[in-house]
Short mmCIF file of C-alpha atoms in Angstrom, two decimals:
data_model
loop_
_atom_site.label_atom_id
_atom_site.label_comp_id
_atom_site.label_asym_id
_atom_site.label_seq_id
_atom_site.Cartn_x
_atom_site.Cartn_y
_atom_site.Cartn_z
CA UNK A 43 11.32 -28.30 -33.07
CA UNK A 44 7.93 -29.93 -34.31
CA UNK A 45 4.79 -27.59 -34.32
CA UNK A 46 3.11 -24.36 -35.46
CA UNK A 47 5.46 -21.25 -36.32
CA UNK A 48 4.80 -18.21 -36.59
CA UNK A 49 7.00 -15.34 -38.32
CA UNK A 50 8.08 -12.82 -37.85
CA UNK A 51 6.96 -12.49 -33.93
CA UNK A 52 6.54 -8.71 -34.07
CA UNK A 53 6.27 -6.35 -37.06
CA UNK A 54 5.82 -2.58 -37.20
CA UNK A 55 4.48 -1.29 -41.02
CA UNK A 56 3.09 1.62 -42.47
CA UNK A 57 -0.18 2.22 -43.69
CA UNK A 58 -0.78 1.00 -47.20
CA UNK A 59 2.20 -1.23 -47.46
CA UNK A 60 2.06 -5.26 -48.09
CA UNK A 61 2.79 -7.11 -45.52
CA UNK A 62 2.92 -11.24 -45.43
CA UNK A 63 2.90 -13.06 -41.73
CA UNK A 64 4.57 -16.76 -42.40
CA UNK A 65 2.66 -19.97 -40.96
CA UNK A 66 4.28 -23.00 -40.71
CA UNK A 67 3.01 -26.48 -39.28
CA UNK A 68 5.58 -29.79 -39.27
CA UNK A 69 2.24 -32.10 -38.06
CA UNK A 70 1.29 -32.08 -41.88
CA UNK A 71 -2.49 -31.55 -40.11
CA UNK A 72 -5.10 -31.22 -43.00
CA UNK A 73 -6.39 -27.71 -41.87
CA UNK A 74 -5.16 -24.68 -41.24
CA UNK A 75 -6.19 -20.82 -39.89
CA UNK A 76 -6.04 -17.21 -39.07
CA UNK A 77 -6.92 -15.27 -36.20
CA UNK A 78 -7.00 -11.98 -35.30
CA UNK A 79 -7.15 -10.80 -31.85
CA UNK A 80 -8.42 -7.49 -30.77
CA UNK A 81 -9.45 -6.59 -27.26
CA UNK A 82 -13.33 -6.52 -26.55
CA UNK A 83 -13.82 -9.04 -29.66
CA UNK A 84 -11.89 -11.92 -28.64
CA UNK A 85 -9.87 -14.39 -31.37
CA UNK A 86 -11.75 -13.47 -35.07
CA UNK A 87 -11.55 -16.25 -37.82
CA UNK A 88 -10.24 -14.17 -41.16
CA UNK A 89 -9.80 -17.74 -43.16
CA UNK A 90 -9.37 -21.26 -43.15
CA UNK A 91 -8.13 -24.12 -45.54
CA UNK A 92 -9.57 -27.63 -45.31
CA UNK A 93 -6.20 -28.39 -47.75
CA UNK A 94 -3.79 -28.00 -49.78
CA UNK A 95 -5.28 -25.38 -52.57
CA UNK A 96 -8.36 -24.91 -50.46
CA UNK A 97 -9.42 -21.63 -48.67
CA UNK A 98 -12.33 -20.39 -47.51
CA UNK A 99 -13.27 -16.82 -45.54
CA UNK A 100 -14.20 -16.50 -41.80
CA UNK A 101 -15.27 -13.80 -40.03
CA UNK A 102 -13.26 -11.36 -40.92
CA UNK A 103 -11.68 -11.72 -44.77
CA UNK A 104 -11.62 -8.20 -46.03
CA UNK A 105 -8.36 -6.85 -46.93
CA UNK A 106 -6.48 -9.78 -46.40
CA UNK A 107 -5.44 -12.72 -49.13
CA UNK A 108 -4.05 -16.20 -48.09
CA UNK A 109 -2.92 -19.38 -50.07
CA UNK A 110 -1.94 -22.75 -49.26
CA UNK A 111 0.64 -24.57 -52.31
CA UNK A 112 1.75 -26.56 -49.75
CA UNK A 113 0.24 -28.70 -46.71
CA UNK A 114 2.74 -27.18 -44.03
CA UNK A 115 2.22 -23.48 -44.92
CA UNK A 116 -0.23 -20.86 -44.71
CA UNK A 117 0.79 -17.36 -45.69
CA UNK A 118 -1.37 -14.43 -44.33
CA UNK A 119 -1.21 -11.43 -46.57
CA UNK A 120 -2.25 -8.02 -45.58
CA UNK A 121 -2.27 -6.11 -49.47
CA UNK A 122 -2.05 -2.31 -48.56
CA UNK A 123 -2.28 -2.43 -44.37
CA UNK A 124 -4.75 -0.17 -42.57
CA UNK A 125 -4.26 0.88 -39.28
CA UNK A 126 -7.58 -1.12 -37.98
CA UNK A 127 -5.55 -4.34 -39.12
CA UNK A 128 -2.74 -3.41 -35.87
CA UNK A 129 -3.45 -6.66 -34.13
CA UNK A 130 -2.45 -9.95 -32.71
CA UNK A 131 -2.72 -12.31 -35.40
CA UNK A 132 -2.56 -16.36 -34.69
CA UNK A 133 -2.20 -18.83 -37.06
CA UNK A 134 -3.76 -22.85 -35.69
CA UNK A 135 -3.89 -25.82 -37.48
CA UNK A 136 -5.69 -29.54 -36.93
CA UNK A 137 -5.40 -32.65 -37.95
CA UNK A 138 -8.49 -33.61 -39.63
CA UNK A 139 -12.29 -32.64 -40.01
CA UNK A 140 -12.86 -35.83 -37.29
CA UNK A 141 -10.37 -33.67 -34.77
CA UNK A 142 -11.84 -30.75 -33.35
CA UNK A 143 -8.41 -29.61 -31.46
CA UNK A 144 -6.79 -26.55 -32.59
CA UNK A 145 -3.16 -26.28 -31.90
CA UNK A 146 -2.16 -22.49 -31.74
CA UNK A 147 1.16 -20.67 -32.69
CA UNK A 148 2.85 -18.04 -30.40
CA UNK A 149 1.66 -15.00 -32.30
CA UNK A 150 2.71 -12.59 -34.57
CA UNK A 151 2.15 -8.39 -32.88
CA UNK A 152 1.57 -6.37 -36.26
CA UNK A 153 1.81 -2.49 -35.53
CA UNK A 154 0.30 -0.23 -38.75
CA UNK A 155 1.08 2.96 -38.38
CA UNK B 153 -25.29 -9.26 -30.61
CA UNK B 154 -22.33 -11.27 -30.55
CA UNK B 155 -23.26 -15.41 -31.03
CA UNK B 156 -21.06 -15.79 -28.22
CA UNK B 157 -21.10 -13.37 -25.10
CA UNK B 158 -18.09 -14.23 -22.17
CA UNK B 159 -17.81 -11.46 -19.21
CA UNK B 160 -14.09 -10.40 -19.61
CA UNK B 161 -13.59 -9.36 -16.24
CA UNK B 162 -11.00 -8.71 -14.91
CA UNK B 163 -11.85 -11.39 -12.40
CA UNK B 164 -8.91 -11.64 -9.50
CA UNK B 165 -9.43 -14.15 -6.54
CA UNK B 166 -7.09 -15.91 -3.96
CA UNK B 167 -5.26 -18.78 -3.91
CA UNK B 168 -7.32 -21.78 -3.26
CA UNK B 169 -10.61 -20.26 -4.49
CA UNK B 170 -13.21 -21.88 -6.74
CA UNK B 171 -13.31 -20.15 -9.75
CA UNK B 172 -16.70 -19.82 -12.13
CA UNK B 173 -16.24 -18.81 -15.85
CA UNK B 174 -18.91 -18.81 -18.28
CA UNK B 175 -20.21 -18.37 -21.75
CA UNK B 176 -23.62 -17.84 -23.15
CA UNK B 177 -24.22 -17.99 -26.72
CA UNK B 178 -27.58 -17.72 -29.50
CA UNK B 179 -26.25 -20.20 -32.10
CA UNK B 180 -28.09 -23.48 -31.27
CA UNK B 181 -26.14 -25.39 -34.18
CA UNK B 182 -23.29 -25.63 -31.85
CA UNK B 183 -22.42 -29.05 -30.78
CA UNK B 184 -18.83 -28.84 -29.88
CA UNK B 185 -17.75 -26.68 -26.71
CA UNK B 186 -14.50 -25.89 -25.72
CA UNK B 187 -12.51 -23.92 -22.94
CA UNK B 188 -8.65 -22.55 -24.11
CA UNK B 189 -6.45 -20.91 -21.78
CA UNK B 190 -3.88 -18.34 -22.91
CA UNK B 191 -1.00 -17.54 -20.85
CA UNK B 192 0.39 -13.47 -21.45
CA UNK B 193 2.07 -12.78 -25.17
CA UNK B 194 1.21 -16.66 -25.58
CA UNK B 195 -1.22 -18.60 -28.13
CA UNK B 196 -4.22 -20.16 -26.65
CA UNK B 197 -3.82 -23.81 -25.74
CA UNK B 198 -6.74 -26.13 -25.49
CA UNK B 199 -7.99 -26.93 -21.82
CA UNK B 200 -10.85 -28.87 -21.87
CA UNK B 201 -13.30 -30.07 -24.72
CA UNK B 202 -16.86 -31.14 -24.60
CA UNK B 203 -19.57 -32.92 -27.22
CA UNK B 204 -22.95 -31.85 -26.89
CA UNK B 205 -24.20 -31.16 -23.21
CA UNK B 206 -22.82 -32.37 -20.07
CA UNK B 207 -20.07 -32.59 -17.25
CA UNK B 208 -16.41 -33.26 -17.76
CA UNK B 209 -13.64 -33.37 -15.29
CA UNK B 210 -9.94 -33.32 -15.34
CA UNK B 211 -8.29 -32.59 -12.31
CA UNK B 212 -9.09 -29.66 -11.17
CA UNK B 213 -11.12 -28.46 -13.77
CA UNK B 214 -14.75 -29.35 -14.86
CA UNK B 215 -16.44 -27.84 -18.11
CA UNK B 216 -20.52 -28.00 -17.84
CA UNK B 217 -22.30 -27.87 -20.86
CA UNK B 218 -26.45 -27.10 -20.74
CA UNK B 219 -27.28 -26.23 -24.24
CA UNK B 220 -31.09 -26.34 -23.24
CA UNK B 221 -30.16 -23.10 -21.65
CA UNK B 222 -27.34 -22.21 -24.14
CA UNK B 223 -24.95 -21.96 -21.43
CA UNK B 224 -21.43 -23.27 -20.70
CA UNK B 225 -19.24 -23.02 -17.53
CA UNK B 226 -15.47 -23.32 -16.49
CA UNK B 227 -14.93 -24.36 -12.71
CA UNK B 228 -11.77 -24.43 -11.69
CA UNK B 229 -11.13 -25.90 -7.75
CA UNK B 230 -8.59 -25.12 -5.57
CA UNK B 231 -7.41 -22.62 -7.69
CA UNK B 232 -3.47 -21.86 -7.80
CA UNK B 233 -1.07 -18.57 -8.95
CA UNK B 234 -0.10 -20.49 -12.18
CA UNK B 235 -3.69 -20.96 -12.99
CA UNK B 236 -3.37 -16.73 -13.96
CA UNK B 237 -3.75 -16.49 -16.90
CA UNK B 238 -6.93 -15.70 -19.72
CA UNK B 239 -9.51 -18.02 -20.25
CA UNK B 240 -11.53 -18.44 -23.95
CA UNK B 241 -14.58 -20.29 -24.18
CA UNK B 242 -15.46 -21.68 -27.79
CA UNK B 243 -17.52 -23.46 -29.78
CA UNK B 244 -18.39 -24.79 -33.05
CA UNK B 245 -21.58 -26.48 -34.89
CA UNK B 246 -21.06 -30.05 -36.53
CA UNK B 247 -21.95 -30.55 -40.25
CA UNK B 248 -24.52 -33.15 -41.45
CA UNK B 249 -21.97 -35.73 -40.84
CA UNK B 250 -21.48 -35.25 -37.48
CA UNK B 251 -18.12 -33.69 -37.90
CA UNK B 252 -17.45 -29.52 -37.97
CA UNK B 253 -15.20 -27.72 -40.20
CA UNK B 254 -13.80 -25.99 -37.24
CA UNK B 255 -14.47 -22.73 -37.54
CA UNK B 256 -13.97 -21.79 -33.83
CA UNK B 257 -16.03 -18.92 -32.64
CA UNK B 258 -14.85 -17.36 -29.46
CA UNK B 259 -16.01 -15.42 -26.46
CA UNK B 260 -14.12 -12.56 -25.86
CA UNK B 261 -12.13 -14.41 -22.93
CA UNK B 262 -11.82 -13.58 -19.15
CA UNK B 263 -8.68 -12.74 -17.37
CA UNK B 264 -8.24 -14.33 -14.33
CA UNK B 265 -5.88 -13.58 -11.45
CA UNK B 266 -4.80 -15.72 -8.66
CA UNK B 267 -2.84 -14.49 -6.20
CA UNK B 268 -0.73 -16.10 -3.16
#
């Protein structure tokens, strides 16, 4: 099916173990995001990419790497996991910098412990 | 202080109810104002989506935008059990060009319940 993916859905890790949560679009839109959602603070930006090769931080960067080789994916990479990064973590995308509409995936429930 | 402040409820009401949500927020740059729903152990999906200040209507909702006050509202009429469901206000400032790099910031969302 065309959209946003998310994988895997649910993860349970230890603390100080990598951990990588898979984005994948099929609209080839230009940018891409993270979120993290936490209750009390609503969805946090950790980064974006305007492109291909391009990433900035949001919010919320520290302790987390991304990269972007190719237009349709966006890998989220949590280097040695903390239990303050247990979360809801969504990945969006949109079309262009003339589009303000973010399309949301379903979600990936990370449990550190 | 957060740049965006949303009550998060939890706000239940019955069927057929007018429902009021609303945002206030500090940062003046923002231009673009927008209301997502999120259903449970769903993403958020956009609802409605305002430019600068002013009314829009779709249905049965209308988004009200009066950035003189810094101040945005959801109201949603004749309100129905599938309408359940947590609502996000956000917003984002527009560049020199008139265009934003879309870095969303959010409220904190409300959770609404409508029951039969």
């Amino acid at each position: 099916d065309a959209g946003i993916t998310q994988s895997p859905r649910y993860k349970i890790t230890e603390t100080g173990r990598q951990v990588t949560l898979m984005c994948h679009q099929t609209w080839s839109h230009s940018y891409m995001f993270w979120y993290r959602q936490d209750l009390g603070h609503g969805l946090r930006l950790i980064y974006y990419s305007a492109a291909a090769d391009i990433t900035d931080k949001g919010e919320v960067p520290d302790g987390y790497v991304v990269s972007r080789s190719k237009t349709e994916n966006f890998p989220l990479t949590l280097e040695s996991a903390t239990r303050s990064q247990t979360s809801v973590y969504f990945c969006a995308s949109k079309e262009s910098s003339l589009q303000e509409t973010q399309y949301f995936g379903p979600g990936t429930r990370l449990l550190v412990l | 202080q957060k740049e965006v402040e949303q009550d998060p409820g939890p706000l239940s009401v019955p069927e057929g109810a007018i429902v009021s949500l609303n945002c206030t927020y500090s940062n003046s740059a923002f231009q673009y104002f927008m209301w997502y729903r999120q259903y449970s152990r769903k993403g958020p999906e956009l609802l409605m989506y305002t430019y600068s200040s002013g009314n829009k209507e779709d249905g049965r909702f209308t988004a009200q935008v009066d950035k003189s006050s810094k101040y945005i509202s959801l109201f949603i009429r004749d309100s129905q059990p599938s309408d359940s469901a947590t609502y996000l206000c956000a917003m984002v400032p527009s560049n020199a060009g008139g265009t934003s790099y879309g870095k969303l910031t959010f409220g904190q969302g409300t959770i609404l319940t409508v029951h039969p």
